[in-house]
JSON list of C-alpha atoms in Angstrom, two decimals:
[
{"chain": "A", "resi": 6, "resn": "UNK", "atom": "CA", "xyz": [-172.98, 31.23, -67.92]},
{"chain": "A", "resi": 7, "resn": "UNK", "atom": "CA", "xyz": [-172.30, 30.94, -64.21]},
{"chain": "A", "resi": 8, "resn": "UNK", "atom": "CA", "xyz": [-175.67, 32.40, -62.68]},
{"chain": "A", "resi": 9, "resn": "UNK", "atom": "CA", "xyz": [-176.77, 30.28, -60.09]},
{"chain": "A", "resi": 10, "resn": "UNK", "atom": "CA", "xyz": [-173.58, 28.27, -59.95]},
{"chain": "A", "resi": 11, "resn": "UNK", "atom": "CA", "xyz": [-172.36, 28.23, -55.57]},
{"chain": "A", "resi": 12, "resn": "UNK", "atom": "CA", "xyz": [-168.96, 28.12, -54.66]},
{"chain": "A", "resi": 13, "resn": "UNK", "atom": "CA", "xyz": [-168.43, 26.97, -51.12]},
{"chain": "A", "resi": 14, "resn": "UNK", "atom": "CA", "xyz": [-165.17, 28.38, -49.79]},
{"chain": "A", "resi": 15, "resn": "UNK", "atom": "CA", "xyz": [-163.92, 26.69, -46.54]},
{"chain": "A", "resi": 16, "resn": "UNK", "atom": "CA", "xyz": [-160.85, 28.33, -45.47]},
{"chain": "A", "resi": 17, "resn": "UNK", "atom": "CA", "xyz": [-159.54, 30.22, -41.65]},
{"chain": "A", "resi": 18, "resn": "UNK", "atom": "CA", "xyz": [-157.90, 33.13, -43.47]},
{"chain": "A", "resi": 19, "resn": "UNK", "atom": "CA", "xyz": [-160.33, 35.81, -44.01]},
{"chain": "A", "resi": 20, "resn": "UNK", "atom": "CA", "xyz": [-158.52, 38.36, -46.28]},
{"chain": "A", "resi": 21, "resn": "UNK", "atom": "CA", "xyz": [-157.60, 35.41, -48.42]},
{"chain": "A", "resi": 22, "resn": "UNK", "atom": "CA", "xyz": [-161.70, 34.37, -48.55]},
{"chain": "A", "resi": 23, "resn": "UNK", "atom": "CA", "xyz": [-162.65, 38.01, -49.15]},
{"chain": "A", "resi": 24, "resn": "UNK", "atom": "CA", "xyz": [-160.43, 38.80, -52.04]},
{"chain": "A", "resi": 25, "resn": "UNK", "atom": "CA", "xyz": [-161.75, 34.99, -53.79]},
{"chain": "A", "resi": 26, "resn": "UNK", "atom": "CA", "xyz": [-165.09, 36.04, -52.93]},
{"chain": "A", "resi": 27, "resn": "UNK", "atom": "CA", "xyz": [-164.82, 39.55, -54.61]},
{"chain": "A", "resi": 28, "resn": "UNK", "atom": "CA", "xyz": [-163.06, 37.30, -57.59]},
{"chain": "A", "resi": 29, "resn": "UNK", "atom": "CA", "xyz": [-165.92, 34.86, -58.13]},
{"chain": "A", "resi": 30, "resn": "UNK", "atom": "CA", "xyz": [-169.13, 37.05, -57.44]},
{"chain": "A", "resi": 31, "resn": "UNK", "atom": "CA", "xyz": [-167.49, 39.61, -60.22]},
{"chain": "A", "resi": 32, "resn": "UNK", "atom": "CA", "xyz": [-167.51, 36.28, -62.54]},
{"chain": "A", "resi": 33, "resn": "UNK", "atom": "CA", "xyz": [-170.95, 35.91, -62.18]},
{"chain": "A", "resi": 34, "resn": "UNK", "atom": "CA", "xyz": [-170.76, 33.03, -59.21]},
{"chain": "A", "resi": 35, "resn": "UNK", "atom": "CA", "xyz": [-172.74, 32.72, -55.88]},
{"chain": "A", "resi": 36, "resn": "UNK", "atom": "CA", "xyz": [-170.27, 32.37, -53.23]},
{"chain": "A", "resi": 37, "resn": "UNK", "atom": "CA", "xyz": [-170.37, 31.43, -49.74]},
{"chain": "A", "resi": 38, "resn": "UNK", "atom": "CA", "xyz": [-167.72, 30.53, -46.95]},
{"chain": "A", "resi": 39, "resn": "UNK", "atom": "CA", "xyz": [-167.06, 28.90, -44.03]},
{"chain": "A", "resi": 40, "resn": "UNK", "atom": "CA", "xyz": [-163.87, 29.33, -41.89]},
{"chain": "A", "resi": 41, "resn": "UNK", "atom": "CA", "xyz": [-163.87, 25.51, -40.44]},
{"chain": "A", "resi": 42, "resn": "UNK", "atom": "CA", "xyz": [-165.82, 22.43, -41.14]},
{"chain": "A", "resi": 43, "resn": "UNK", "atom": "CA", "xyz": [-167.72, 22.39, -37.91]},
{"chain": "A", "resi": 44, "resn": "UNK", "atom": "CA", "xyz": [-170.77, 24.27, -39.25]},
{"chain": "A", "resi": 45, "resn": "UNK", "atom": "CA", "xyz": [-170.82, 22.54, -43.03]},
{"chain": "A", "resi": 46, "resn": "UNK", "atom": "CA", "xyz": [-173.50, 20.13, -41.94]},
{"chain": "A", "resi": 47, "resn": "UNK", "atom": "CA", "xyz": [-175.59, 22.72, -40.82]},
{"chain": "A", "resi": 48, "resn": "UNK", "atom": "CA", "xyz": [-174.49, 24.99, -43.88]},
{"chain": "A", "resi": 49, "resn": "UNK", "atom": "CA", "xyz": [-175.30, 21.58, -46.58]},
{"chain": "A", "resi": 50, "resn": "UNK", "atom": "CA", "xyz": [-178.99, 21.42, -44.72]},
{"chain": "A", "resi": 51, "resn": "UNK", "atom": "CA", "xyz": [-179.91, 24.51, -46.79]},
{"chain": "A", "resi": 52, "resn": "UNK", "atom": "CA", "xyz": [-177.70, 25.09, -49.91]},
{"chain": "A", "resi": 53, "resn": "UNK", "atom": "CA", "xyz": [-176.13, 22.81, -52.15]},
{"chain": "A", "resi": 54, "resn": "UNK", "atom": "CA", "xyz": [-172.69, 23.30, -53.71]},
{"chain": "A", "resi": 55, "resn": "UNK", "atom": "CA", "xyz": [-170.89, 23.08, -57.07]},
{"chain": "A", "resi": 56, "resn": "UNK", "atom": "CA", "xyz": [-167.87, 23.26, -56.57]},
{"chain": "A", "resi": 57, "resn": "UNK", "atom": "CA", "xyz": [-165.88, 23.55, -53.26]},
{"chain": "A", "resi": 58, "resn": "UNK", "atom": "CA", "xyz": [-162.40, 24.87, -52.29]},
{"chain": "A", "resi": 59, "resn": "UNK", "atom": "CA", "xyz": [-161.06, 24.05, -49.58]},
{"chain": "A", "resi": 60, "resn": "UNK", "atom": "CA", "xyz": [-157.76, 24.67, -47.70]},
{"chain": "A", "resi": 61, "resn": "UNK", "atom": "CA", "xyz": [-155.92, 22.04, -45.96]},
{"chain": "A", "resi": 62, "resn": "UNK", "atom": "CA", "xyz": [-154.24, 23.78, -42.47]},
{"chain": "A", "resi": 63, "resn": "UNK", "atom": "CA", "xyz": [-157.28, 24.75, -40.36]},
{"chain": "A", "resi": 64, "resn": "UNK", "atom": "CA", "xyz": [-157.67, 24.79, -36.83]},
{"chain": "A", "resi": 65, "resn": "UNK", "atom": "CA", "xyz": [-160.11, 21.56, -35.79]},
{"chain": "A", "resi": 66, "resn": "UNK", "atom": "CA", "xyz": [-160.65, 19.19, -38.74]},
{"chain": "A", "resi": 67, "resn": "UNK", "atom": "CA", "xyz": [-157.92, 19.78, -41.83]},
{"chain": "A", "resi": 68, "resn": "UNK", "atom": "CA", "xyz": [-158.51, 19.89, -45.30]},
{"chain": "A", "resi": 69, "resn": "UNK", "atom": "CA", "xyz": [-158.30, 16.25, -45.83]},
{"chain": "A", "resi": 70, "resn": "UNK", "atom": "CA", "xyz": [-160.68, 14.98, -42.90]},
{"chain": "A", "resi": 71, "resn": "UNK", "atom": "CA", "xyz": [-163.25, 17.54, -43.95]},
{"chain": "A", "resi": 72, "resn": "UNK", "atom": "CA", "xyz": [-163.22, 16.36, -47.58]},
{"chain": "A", "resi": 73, "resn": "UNK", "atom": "CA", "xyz": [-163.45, 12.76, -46.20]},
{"chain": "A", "resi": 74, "resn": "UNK", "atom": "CA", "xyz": [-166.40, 13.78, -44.51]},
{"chain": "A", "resi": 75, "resn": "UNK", "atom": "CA", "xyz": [-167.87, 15.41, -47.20]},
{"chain": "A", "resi": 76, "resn": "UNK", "atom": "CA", "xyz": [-167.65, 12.15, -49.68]},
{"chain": "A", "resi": 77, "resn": "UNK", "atom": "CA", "xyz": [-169.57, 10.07, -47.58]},
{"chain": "A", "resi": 78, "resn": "UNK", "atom": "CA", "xyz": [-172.59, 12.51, -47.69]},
{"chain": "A", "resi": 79, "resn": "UNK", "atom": "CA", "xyz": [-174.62, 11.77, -50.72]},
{"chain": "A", "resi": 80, "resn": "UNK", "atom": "CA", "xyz": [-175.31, 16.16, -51.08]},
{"chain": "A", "resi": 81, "resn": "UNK", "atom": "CA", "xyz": [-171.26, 15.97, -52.00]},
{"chain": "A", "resi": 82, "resn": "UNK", "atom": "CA", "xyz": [-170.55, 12.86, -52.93]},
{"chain": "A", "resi": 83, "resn": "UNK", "atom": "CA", "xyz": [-169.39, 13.70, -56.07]},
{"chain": "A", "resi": 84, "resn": "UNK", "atom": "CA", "xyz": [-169.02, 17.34, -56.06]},
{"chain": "A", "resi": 85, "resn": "UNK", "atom": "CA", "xyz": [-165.58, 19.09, -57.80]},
{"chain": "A", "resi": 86, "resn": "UNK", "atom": "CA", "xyz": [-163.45, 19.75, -54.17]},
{"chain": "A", "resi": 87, "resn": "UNK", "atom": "CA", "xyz": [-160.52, 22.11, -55.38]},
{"chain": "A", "resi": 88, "resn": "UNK", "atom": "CA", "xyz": [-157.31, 21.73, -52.21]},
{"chain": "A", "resi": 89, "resn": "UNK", "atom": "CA", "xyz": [-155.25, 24.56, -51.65]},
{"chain": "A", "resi": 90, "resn": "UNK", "atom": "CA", "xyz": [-152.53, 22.71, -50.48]},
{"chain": "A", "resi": 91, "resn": "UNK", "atom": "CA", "xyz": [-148.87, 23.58, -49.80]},
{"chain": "A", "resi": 92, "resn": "UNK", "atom": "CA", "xyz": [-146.71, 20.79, -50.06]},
{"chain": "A", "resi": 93, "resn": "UNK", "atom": "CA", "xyz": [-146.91, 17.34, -51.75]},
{"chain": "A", "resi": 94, "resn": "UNK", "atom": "CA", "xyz": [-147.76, 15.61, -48.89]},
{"chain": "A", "resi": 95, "resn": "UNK", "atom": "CA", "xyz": [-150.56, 17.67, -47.78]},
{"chain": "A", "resi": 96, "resn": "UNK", "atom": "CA", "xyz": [-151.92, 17.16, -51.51]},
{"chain": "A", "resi": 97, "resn": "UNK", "atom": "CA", "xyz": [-151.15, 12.95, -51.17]},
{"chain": "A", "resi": 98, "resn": "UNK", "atom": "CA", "xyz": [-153.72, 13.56, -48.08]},
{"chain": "A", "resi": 99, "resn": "UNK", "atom": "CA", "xyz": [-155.92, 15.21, -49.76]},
{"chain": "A", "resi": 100, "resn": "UNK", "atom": "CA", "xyz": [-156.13, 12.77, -52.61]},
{"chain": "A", "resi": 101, "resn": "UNK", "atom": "CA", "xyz": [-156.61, 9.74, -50.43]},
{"chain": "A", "resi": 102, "resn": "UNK", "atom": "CA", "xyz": [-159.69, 12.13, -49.10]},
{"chain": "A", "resi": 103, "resn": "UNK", "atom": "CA", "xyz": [-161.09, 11.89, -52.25]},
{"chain": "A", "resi": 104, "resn": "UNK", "atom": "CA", "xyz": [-160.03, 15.70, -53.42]},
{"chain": "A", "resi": 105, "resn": "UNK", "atom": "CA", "xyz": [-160.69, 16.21, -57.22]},
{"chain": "A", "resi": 106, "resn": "UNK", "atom": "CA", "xyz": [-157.91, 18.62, -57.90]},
{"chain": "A", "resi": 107, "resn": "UNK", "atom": "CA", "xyz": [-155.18, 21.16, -56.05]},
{"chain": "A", "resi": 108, "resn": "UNK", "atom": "CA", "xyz": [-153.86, 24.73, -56.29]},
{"chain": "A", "resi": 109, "resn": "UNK", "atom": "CA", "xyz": [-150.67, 25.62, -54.89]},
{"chain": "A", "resi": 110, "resn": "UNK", "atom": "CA", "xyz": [-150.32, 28.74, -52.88]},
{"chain": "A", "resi": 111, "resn": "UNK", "atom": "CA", "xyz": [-149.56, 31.26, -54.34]},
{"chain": "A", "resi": 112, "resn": "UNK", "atom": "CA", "xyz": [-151.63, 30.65, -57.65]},
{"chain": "A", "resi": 113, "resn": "UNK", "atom": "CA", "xyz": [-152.02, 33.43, -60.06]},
{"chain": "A", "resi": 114, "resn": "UNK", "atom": "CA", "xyz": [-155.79, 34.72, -60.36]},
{"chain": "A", "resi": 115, "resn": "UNK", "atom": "CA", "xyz": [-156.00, 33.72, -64.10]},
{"chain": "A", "resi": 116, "resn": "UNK", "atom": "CA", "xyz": [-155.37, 29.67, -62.83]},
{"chain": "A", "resi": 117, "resn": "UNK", "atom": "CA", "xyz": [-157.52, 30.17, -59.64]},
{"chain": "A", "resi": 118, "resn": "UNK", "atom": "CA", "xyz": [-160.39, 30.97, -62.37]},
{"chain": "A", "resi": 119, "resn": "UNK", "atom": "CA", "xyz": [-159.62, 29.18, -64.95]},
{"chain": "A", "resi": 120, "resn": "UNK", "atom": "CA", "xyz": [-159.62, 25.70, -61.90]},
{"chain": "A", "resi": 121, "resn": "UNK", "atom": "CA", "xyz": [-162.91, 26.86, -61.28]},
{"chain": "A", "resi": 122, "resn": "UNK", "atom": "CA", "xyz": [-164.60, 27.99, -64.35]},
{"chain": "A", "resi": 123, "resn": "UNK", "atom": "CA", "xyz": [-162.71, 24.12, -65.66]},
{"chain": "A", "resi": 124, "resn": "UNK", "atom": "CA", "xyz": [-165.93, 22.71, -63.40]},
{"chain": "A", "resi": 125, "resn": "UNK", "atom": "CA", "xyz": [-168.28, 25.13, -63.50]},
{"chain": "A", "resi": 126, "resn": "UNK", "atom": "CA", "xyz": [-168.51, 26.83, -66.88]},
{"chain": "A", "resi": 127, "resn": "UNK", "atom": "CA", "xyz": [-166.62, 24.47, -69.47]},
{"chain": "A", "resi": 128, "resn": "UNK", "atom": "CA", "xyz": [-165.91, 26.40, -72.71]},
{"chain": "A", "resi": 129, "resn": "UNK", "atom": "CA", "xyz": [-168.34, 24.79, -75.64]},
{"chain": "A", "resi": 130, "resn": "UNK", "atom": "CA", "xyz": [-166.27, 23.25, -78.46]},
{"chain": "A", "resi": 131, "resn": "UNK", "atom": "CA", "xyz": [-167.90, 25.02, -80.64]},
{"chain": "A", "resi": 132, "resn": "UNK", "atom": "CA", "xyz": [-168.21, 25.07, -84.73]},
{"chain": "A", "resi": 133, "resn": "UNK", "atom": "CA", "xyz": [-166.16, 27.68, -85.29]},
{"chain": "A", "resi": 134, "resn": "UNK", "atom": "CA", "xyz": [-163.45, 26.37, -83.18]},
{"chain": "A", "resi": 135, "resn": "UNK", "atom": "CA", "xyz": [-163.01, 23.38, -85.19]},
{"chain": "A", "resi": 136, "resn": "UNK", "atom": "CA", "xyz": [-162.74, 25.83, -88.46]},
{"chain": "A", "resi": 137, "resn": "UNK", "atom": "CA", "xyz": [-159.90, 27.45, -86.92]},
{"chain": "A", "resi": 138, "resn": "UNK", "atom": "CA", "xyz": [-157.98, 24.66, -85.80]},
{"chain": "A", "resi": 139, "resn": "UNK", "atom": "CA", "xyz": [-158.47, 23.03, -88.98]},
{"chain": "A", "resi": 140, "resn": "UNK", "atom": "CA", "xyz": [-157.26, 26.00, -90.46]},
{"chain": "A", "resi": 141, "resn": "UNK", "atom": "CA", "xyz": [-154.26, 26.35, -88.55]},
{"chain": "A", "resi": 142, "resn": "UNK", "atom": "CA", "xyz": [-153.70, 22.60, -89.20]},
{"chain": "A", "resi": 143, "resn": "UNK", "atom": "CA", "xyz": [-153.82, 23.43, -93.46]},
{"chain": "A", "resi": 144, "resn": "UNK", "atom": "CA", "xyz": [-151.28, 26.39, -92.68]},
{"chain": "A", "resi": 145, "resn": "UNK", "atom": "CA", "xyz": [-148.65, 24.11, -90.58]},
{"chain": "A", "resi": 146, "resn": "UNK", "atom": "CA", "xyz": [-149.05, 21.47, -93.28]},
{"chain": "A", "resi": 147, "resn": "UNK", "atom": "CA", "xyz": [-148.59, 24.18, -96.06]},
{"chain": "A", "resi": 148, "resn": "UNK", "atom": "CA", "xyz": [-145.14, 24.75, -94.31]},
{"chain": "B", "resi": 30, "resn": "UNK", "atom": "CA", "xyz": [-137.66, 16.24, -31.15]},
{"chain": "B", "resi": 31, "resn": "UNK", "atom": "CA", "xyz": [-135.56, 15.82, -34.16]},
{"chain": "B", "resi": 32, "resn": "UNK", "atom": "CA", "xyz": [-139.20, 14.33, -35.98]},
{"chain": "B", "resi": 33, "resn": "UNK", "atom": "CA", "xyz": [-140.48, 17.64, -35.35]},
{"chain": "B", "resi": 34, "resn": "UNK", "atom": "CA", "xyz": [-138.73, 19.55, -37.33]},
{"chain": "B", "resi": 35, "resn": "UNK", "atom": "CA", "xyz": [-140.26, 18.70, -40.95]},
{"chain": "B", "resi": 36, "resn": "UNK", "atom": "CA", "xyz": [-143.84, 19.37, -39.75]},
{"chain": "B", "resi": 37, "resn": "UNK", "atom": "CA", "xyz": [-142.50, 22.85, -38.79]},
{"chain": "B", "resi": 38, "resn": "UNK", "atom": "CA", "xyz": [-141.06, 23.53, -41.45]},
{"chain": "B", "resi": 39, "resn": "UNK", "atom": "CA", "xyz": [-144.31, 21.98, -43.65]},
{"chain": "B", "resi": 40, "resn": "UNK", "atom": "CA", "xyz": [-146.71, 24.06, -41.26]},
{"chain": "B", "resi": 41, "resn": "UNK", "atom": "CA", "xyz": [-144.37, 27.32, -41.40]},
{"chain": "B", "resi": 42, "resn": "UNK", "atom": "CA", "xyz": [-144.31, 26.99, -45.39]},
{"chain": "B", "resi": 43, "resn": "UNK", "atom": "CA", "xyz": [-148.03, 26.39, -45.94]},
{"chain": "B", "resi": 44, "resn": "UNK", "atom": "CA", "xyz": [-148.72, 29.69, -43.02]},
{"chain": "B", "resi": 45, "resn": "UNK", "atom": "CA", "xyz": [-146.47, 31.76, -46.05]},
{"chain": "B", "resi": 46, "resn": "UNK", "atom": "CA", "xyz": [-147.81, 30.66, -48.55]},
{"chain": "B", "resi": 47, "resn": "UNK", "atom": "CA", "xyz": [-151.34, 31.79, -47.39]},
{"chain": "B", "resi": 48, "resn": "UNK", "atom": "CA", "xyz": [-150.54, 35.78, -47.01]},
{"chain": "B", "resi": 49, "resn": "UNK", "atom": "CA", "xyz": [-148.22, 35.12, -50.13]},
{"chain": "B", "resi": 50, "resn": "UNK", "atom": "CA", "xyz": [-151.64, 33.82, -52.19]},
{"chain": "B", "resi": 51, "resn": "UNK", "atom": "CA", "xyz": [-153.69, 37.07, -50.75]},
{"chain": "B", "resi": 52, "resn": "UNK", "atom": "CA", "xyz": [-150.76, 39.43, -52.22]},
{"chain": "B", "resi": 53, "resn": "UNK", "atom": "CA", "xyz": [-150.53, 37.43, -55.08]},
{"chain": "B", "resi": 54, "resn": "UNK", "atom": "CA", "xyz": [-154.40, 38.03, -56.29]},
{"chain": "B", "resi": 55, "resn": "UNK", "atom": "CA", "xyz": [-154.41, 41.52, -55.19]},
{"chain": "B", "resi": 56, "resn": "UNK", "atom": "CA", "xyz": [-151.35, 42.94, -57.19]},
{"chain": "B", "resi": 57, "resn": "UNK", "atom": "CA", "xyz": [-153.01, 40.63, -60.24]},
{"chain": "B", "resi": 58, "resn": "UNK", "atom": "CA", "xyz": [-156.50, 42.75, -59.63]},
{"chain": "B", "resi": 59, "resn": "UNK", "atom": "CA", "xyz": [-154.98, 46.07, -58.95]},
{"chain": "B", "resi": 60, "resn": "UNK", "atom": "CA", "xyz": [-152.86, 45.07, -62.49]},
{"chain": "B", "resi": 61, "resn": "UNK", "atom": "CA", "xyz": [-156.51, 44.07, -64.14]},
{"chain": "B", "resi": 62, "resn": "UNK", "atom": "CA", "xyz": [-158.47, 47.46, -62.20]},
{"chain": "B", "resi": 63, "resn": "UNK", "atom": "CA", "xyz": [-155.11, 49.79, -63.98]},
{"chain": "B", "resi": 64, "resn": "UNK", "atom": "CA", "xyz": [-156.11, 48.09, -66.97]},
{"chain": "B", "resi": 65, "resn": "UNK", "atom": "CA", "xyz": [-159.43, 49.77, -66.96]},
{"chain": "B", "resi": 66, "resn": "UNK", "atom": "CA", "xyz": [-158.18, 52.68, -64.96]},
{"chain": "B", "resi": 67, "resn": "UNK", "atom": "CA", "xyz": [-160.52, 51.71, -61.66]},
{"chain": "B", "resi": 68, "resn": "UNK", "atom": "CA", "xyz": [-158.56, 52.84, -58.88]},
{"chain": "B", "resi": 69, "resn": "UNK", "atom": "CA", "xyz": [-161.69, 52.86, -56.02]},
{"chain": "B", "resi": 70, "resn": "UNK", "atom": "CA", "xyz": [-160.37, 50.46, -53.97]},
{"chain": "B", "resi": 71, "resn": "UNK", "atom": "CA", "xyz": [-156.61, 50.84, -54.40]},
{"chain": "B", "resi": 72, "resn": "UNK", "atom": "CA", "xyz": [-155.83, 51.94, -50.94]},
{"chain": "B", "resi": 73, "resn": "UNK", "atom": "CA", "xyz": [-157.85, 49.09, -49.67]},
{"chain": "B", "resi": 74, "resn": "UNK", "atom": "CA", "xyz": [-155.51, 47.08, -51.67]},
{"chain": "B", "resi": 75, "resn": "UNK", "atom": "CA", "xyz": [-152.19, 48.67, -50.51]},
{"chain": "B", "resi": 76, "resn": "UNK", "atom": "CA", "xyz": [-153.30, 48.09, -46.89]},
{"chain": "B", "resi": 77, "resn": "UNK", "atom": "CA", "xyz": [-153.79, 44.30, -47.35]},
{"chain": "B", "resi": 78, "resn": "UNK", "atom": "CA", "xyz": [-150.64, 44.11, -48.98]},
{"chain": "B", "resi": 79, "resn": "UNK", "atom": "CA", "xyz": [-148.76, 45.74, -46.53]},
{"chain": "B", "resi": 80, "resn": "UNK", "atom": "CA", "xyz": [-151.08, 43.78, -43.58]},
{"chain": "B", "resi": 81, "resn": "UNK", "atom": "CA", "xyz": [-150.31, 40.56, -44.85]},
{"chain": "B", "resi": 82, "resn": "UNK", "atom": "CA", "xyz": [-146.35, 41.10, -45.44]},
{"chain": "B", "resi": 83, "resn": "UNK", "atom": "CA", "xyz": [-146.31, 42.28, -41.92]},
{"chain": "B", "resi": 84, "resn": "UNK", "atom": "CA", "xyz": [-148.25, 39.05, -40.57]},
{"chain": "B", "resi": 85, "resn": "UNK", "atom": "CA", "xyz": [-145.16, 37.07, -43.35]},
{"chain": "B", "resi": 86, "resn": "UNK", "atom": "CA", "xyz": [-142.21, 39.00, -41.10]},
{"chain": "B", "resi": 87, "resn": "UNK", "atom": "CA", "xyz": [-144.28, 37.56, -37.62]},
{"chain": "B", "resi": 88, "resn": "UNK", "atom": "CA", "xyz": [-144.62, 34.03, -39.10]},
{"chain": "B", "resi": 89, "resn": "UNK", "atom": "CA", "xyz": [-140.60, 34.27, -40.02]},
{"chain": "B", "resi": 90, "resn": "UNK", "atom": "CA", "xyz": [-139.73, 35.46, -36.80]},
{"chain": "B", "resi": 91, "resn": "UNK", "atom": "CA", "xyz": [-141.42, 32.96, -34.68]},
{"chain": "B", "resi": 92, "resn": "UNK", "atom": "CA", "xyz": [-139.88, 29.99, -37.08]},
{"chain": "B", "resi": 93, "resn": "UNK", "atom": "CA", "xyz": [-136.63, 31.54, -36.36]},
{"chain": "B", "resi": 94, "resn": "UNK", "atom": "CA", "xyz": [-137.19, 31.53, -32.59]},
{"chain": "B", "resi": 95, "resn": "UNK", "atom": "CA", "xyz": [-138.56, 28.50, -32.84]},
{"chain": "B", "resi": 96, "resn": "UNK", "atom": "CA", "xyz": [-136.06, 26.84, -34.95]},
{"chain": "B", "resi": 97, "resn": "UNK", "atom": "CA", "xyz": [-133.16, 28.25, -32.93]},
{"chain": "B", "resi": 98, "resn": "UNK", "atom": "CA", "xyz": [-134.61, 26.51, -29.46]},
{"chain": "B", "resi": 99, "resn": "UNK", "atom": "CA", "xyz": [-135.10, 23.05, -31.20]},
{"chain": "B", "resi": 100, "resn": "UNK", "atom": "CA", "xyz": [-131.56, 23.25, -31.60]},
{"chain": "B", "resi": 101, "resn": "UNK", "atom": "CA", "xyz": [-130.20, 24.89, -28.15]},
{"chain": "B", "resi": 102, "resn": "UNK", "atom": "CA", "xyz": [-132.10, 21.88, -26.83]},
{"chain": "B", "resi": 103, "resn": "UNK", "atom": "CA", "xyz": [-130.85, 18.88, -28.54]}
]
């Protein structure tokens, strides 16, 4: 179930924000974007996200700052913030900012969704599940 | 000068890496769409690939240009 769920997107590149977009509306999500952090304040007056990726090289405010920003405001305060960072220090920033996880560029689209979906839609242990794995526990023993 | 260097090569990597991540997720959806034979917006798809290796070939060039006069001026 991911009806309702909003993705905030804050990254420059456009292609790269259009082809996640197409990704996460055909999963069901509500996504918007943002191409710098100037405007989230005015963006956060009227929508509130669940999970927001953000990249970290943008042109005024990067990644990190934007994040910092968006911890002190109780809206976001503890809201999943997925980095796309580059490099290890980038993510170090990012961490200090108070970033919840990272992707690496390039990431496949099966990790990109399965980051998100980690937040947003957690798969339900479920009793079933349990039957199998016991199952497969009984046929490793039995071997 | 010589402390520049790193963050150009940081900034250059993570300005590949972007177009890189867009051709990465479109070749993985055309794969899924040829799964279930939807081919609408292949050509759409083929353009952004070829788009965003073009914009990978400017972002090489300039790090080579730019690369080259760090070191003609030391």
């Amino acid at each position: 179930m991911t009806g309702g769920k909003i993705i905030l997107i804050i990254d420059d590149d456009e292609t790269l924000v259009e082809v996640m977009e197409m990704i996460f509306r055909e999963h069901g999500y509500d996504v918007h974007s943002l191409r710098n952090g100037a405007s989230v304040d005015q963006w956060l007056a009227t929508h509130t996200p669940h999970l927001i990726l953000i990249d970290y090289l943008m042109p005024g405010m990067n990644g990190a700052q934007i994040t910092r920003h968006l911890r002190r405001l109780p809206v976001t305060a503890t809201t999943p913030i997925i980095m796309l960072a580059a490099t290890r220090q980038y993510q170090e920033h990012g961490l200090k900012a108070g970033v919840t996880s990272f992707l690496t560029k390039p990431f496949d689209l099966d990790t990109l969704l399965s980051a998100v979906n980690s937040y947003l839609n957690p798969l339900p242990l479920s009793a079933e599940s349990f039957a199998e794995k016991d199952n497969d526990s009984s046929t490793d023993d039995g071997n | 000068m010589a402390q520049k260097l790193p963050k150009l090569i940081a900034d250059a990597s993570h300005d590949l890496r972007t177009p890189l991540a867009t051709i990465k997720l479109v070749g993985q959806l055309m794969a899924k769409r040829h799964v279930t034979k939807n081919y609408d917006e292949f050509d759409a798809y083929l353009n952004t690939i070829d788009r965003k290796v073009d914009e990978m070939a400017t972002i090489i060039n300039t790090l080579v240009e730019r690369l080259i006069k760090e070191r003609t001026q030391k």
